[in-house]
Short mmCIF file of N, CA and C in Angstrom, two decimals:
data_model
loop_
_atom_site.label_atom_id
_atom_site.label_comp_id
_atom_site.label_asym_id
_atom_site.label_seq_id
_atom_site.Cartn_x
_atom_site.Cartn_y
_atom_site.Cartn_z
N MET A 1 -51.42 -8.52 9.04
CA MET A 1 -51.13 -7.07 8.79
C MET A 1 -49.97 -6.98 7.51
N ASN A 2 -49.95 -6.02 6.86
CA ASN A 2 -48.95 -5.88 5.69
C ASN A 2 -48.25 -4.67 6.29
N ALA A 3 -46.88 -5.22 6.65
CA ALA A 3 -45.99 -4.27 7.11
C ALA A 3 -45.56 -3.26 6.18
N GLU A 4 -45.55 -3.50 4.92
CA GLU A 4 -45.18 -2.49 3.96
C GLU A 4 -46.42 -1.25 3.84
N LEU A 5 -47.69 -1.89 4.04
CA LEU A 5 -48.65 -0.97 4.07
C LEU A 5 -48.60 -0.04 5.21
N ILE A 6 -48.28 -0.45 6.30
CA ILE A 6 -48.18 0.25 7.53
C ILE A 6 -46.89 1.34 7.26
N GLY A 7 -45.84 0.83 6.86
CA GLY A 7 -44.70 1.78 6.57
C GLY A 7 -45.16 2.85 5.58
N ASP A 8 -45.86 2.42 4.51
CA ASP A 8 -46.32 3.50 3.75
C ASP A 8 -47.28 4.51 4.24
N LEU A 9 -48.13 4.20 5.46
CA LEU A 9 -49.14 5.09 6.01
C LEU A 9 -48.53 5.82 7.18
N THR A 10 -47.41 5.40 7.55
CA THR A 10 -46.62 6.13 8.72
C THR A 10 -46.65 7.63 8.62
N PRO A 11 -45.97 8.15 7.29
CA PRO A 11 -45.81 9.55 7.19
C PRO A 11 -47.17 10.34 7.28
N THR A 12 -48.12 9.68 6.71
CA THR A 12 -49.57 10.21 6.74
C THR A 12 -50.03 10.46 7.92
N LEU A 13 -49.96 9.30 8.79
CA LEU A 13 -50.49 9.15 10.12
C LEU A 13 -49.86 10.41 11.02
N LYS A 14 -48.38 10.40 10.91
CA LYS A 14 -47.81 11.47 11.47
C LYS A 14 -48.15 12.92 11.30
N ALA A 15 -48.48 13.03 9.93
CA ALA A 15 -48.88 14.38 9.42
C ALA A 15 -50.36 14.54 10.11
N TYR A 16 -51.23 13.69 10.11
CA TYR A 16 -52.47 13.89 10.88
C TYR A 16 -52.32 14.14 12.36
N ALA A 17 -51.39 13.59 12.94
CA ALA A 17 -51.35 13.75 14.42
C ALA A 17 -50.61 15.08 14.49
N TYR A 18 -49.59 15.42 13.79
CA TYR A 18 -49.00 16.84 14.01
C TYR A 18 -50.01 17.93 13.73
N ASN A 19 -50.81 17.76 12.74
CA ASN A 19 -51.81 18.83 12.51
C ASN A 19 -52.70 19.10 13.62
N ILE A 20 -52.84 17.98 14.59
CA ILE A 20 -53.88 17.97 15.75
C ILE A 20 -52.85 18.59 16.97
N CYS A 21 -51.75 17.95 16.88
CA CYS A 21 -51.16 18.09 18.27
C CYS A 21 -50.26 19.40 18.24
N GLY A 22 -49.68 19.65 17.10
CA GLY A 22 -48.66 20.76 16.81
C GLY A 22 -47.14 20.61 17.23
N SER A 23 -47.05 19.39 17.58
CA SER A 23 -45.66 19.07 18.22
C SER A 23 -45.18 17.69 17.39
N VAL A 24 -43.99 17.80 16.95
CA VAL A 24 -43.34 16.45 16.09
C VAL A 24 -43.18 15.36 17.23
N ALA A 25 -42.96 15.60 18.39
CA ALA A 25 -42.74 14.65 19.40
C ALA A 25 -44.00 13.94 19.78
N ASP A 26 -44.89 14.86 19.81
CA ASP A 26 -46.21 14.28 20.31
C ASP A 26 -46.87 13.38 19.20
N ALA A 27 -46.74 14.05 18.06
CA ALA A 27 -47.32 13.26 16.68
C ALA A 27 -46.58 11.84 16.67
N GLU A 28 -45.19 11.91 16.86
CA GLU A 28 -44.60 10.58 16.89
C GLU A 28 -45.06 9.56 18.00
N ASP A 29 -45.19 9.94 19.11
CA ASP A 29 -45.63 9.32 20.20
C ASP A 29 -47.04 8.78 19.86
N VAL A 30 -47.94 9.51 19.35
CA VAL A 30 -49.33 9.15 19.17
C VAL A 30 -49.46 8.11 18.08
N VAL A 31 -48.51 8.01 17.12
CA VAL A 31 -48.41 6.98 15.91
C VAL A 31 -47.94 5.99 16.65
N GLN A 32 -46.84 5.85 17.35
CA GLN A 32 -46.32 4.63 17.74
C GLN A 32 -47.38 4.02 18.82
N ASP A 33 -47.98 4.85 19.65
CA ASP A 33 -49.00 4.22 20.46
C ASP A 33 -50.13 3.37 19.75
N VAL A 34 -50.49 4.17 18.75
CA VAL A 34 -51.74 3.62 17.90
C VAL A 34 -51.10 2.32 17.09
N LEU A 35 -49.92 2.27 16.59
CA LEU A 35 -49.41 1.08 15.81
C LEU A 35 -49.34 -0.19 17.01
N LEU A 36 -48.91 0.30 17.95
CA LEU A 36 -48.80 -0.82 19.04
C LEU A 36 -50.17 -1.44 19.60
N LYS A 37 -51.13 -0.59 19.62
CA LYS A 37 -52.41 -0.93 19.84
C LYS A 37 -53.04 -1.74 18.73
N PHE A 38 -52.79 -1.46 17.56
CA PHE A 38 -53.28 -1.93 16.35
C PHE A 38 -52.81 -3.44 16.27
N LEU A 39 -51.60 -3.74 16.85
CA LEU A 39 -51.07 -4.98 16.74
C LEU A 39 -51.92 -6.07 17.57
N ASP A 40 -52.47 -5.55 18.68
CA ASP A 40 -53.64 -6.36 19.45
C ASP A 40 -54.93 -6.50 19.05
N VAL A 41 -55.25 -5.76 18.00
CA VAL A 41 -56.50 -5.89 17.46
C VAL A 41 -56.75 -6.93 16.45
N ASP A 42 -57.88 -7.56 16.50
CA ASP A 42 -58.26 -8.74 15.59
C ASP A 42 -58.56 -8.05 14.16
N GLN A 43 -57.36 -8.19 13.34
CA GLN A 43 -57.34 -7.28 11.94
C GLN A 43 -58.25 -8.14 10.95
N GLN A 44 -58.54 -9.21 11.14
CA GLN A 44 -59.57 -10.01 10.14
C GLN A 44 -60.81 -9.23 9.85
N HIS A 45 -61.36 -8.52 10.75
CA HIS A 45 -62.74 -7.77 10.65
C HIS A 45 -62.43 -6.29 10.03
N ILE A 46 -61.17 -5.85 9.74
CA ILE A 46 -60.83 -4.60 9.36
C ILE A 46 -60.87 -4.64 7.72
N ASP A 47 -61.91 -3.88 7.10
CA ASP A 47 -62.01 -3.83 5.83
C ASP A 47 -61.00 -2.88 5.09
N ASN A 48 -60.76 -1.63 5.93
CA ASN A 48 -59.93 -0.58 5.31
C ASN A 48 -59.02 -0.28 6.50
N VAL A 49 -57.86 -0.75 6.20
CA VAL A 49 -56.68 -0.44 7.28
C VAL A 49 -56.32 0.88 7.30
N LYS A 50 -56.16 1.54 6.20
CA LYS A 50 -55.96 3.07 6.20
C LYS A 50 -56.96 4.01 6.97
N ALA A 51 -58.14 3.50 6.69
CA ALA A 51 -59.32 4.53 7.33
C ALA A 51 -59.43 4.13 9.08
N TYR A 52 -59.06 2.83 9.22
CA TYR A 52 -59.01 2.27 10.69
C TYR A 52 -57.92 3.11 11.47
N LEU A 53 -56.63 2.94 11.05
CA LEU A 53 -55.64 3.62 11.43
C LEU A 53 -55.68 5.20 11.53
N SER A 54 -56.14 5.67 10.54
CA SER A 54 -56.43 7.27 10.38
C SER A 54 -57.41 7.74 11.53
N ARG A 55 -58.45 7.02 11.64
CA ARG A 55 -59.37 7.42 12.76
C ARG A 55 -58.68 7.00 14.19
N MET A 56 -57.98 5.77 14.26
CA MET A 56 -57.24 5.77 15.70
C MET A 56 -56.50 6.68 16.05
N VAL A 57 -55.68 7.32 15.06
CA VAL A 57 -54.53 8.34 14.96
C VAL A 57 -55.24 9.70 15.47
N ILE A 58 -56.38 10.04 14.80
CA ILE A 58 -56.99 11.24 15.09
C ILE A 58 -57.68 11.22 16.44
N ASN A 59 -58.21 10.20 16.65
CA ASN A 59 -58.90 10.22 18.21
C ASN A 59 -57.81 10.20 19.15
N ARG A 60 -56.65 9.49 19.03
CA ARG A 60 -55.69 9.46 20.13
C ARG A 60 -54.77 10.88 20.06
N ALA A 61 -54.85 11.61 19.06
CA ALA A 61 -54.23 12.99 18.96
C ALA A 61 -55.04 13.93 19.57
N ILE A 62 -56.45 13.82 19.29
CA ILE A 62 -57.37 14.77 20.06
C ILE A 62 -57.19 14.57 21.55
N ASP A 63 -57.10 13.29 21.93
CA ASP A 63 -57.02 12.88 23.21
C ASP A 63 -55.87 13.69 23.87
N GLN A 64 -54.64 13.49 23.22
CA GLN A 64 -53.32 14.00 23.63
C GLN A 64 -53.45 15.56 23.75
N LYS A 65 -53.99 16.07 22.68
CA LYS A 65 -54.21 17.56 22.80
C LYS A 65 -54.98 18.13 24.17
N LYS A 66 -56.07 17.47 24.30
CA LYS A 66 -56.85 17.89 25.48
C LYS A 66 -56.00 17.49 26.66
N LYS A 67 -55.14 16.48 26.76
CA LYS A 67 -54.39 16.27 27.87
C LYS A 67 -53.32 17.58 28.02
N LEU A 68 -52.85 17.89 27.18
CA LEU A 68 -51.63 19.10 27.16
C LEU A 68 -52.34 20.26 27.43
N HIS A 69 -53.76 20.51 27.07
CA HIS A 69 -54.51 21.66 27.38
C HIS A 69 -54.63 21.87 28.84
N ARG A 70 -55.13 20.67 29.54
CA ARG A 70 -55.25 20.46 30.81
C ARG A 70 -53.92 20.79 31.63
N LEU A 71 -52.78 20.34 31.23
CA LEU A 71 -51.58 20.63 31.71
C LEU A 71 -51.25 21.87 31.81
N VAL A 72 -51.38 22.59 30.79
CA VAL A 72 -51.06 23.96 30.41
C VAL A 72 -51.85 24.82 31.60
N LEU A 73 -53.02 24.59 31.60
CA LEU A 73 -54.12 25.26 32.37
C LEU A 73 -53.79 25.16 33.97
N ASP A 74 -53.17 23.93 34.37
CA ASP A 74 -52.71 23.79 35.73
C ASP A 74 -51.40 24.16 35.86
N TYR A 75 -50.56 24.50 35.08
CA TYR A 75 -49.19 24.79 35.17
C TYR A 75 -49.13 26.14 36.01
N PRO A 76 -48.18 26.05 37.08
CA PRO A 76 -48.10 27.19 37.91
C PRO A 76 -47.44 28.42 37.47
N GLY A 77 -46.45 28.48 36.46
CA GLY A 77 -45.76 29.72 36.08
C GLY A 77 -46.27 29.85 34.57
N GLU A 78 -45.36 30.56 33.99
CA GLU A 78 -45.73 30.92 32.66
C GLU A 78 -45.32 29.67 31.55
N TRP A 79 -46.26 29.11 30.68
CA TRP A 79 -46.11 28.25 29.91
C TRP A 79 -45.28 28.68 28.81
N LEU A 80 -44.11 27.88 28.47
CA LEU A 80 -43.33 28.09 27.44
C LEU A 80 -43.43 27.02 26.36
N PRO A 81 -43.89 27.23 25.26
CA PRO A 81 -44.21 26.09 24.22
C PRO A 81 -42.92 25.68 23.71
N GLU A 82 -43.06 24.52 23.13
CA GLU A 82 -41.70 24.04 22.33
C GLU A 82 -41.24 25.00 21.35
#
């Protein structure tokens, strides 16, 4: 893994996650989770790291948004967004 490439992609990945989640904190958590998972992946078989990480972030951000939506629906009082 090229750490410099990952560092260059991090702002882009955070932007993707933020556009889906709508929260800076959630976006940063999503990107951090994805990068940690990426360390465990066999990277020899990945041809395009940018595309792979982008897809991972998008999928994880969508999951995070669904989780938050379920939380809001089950919340007993008035939900006050960030």
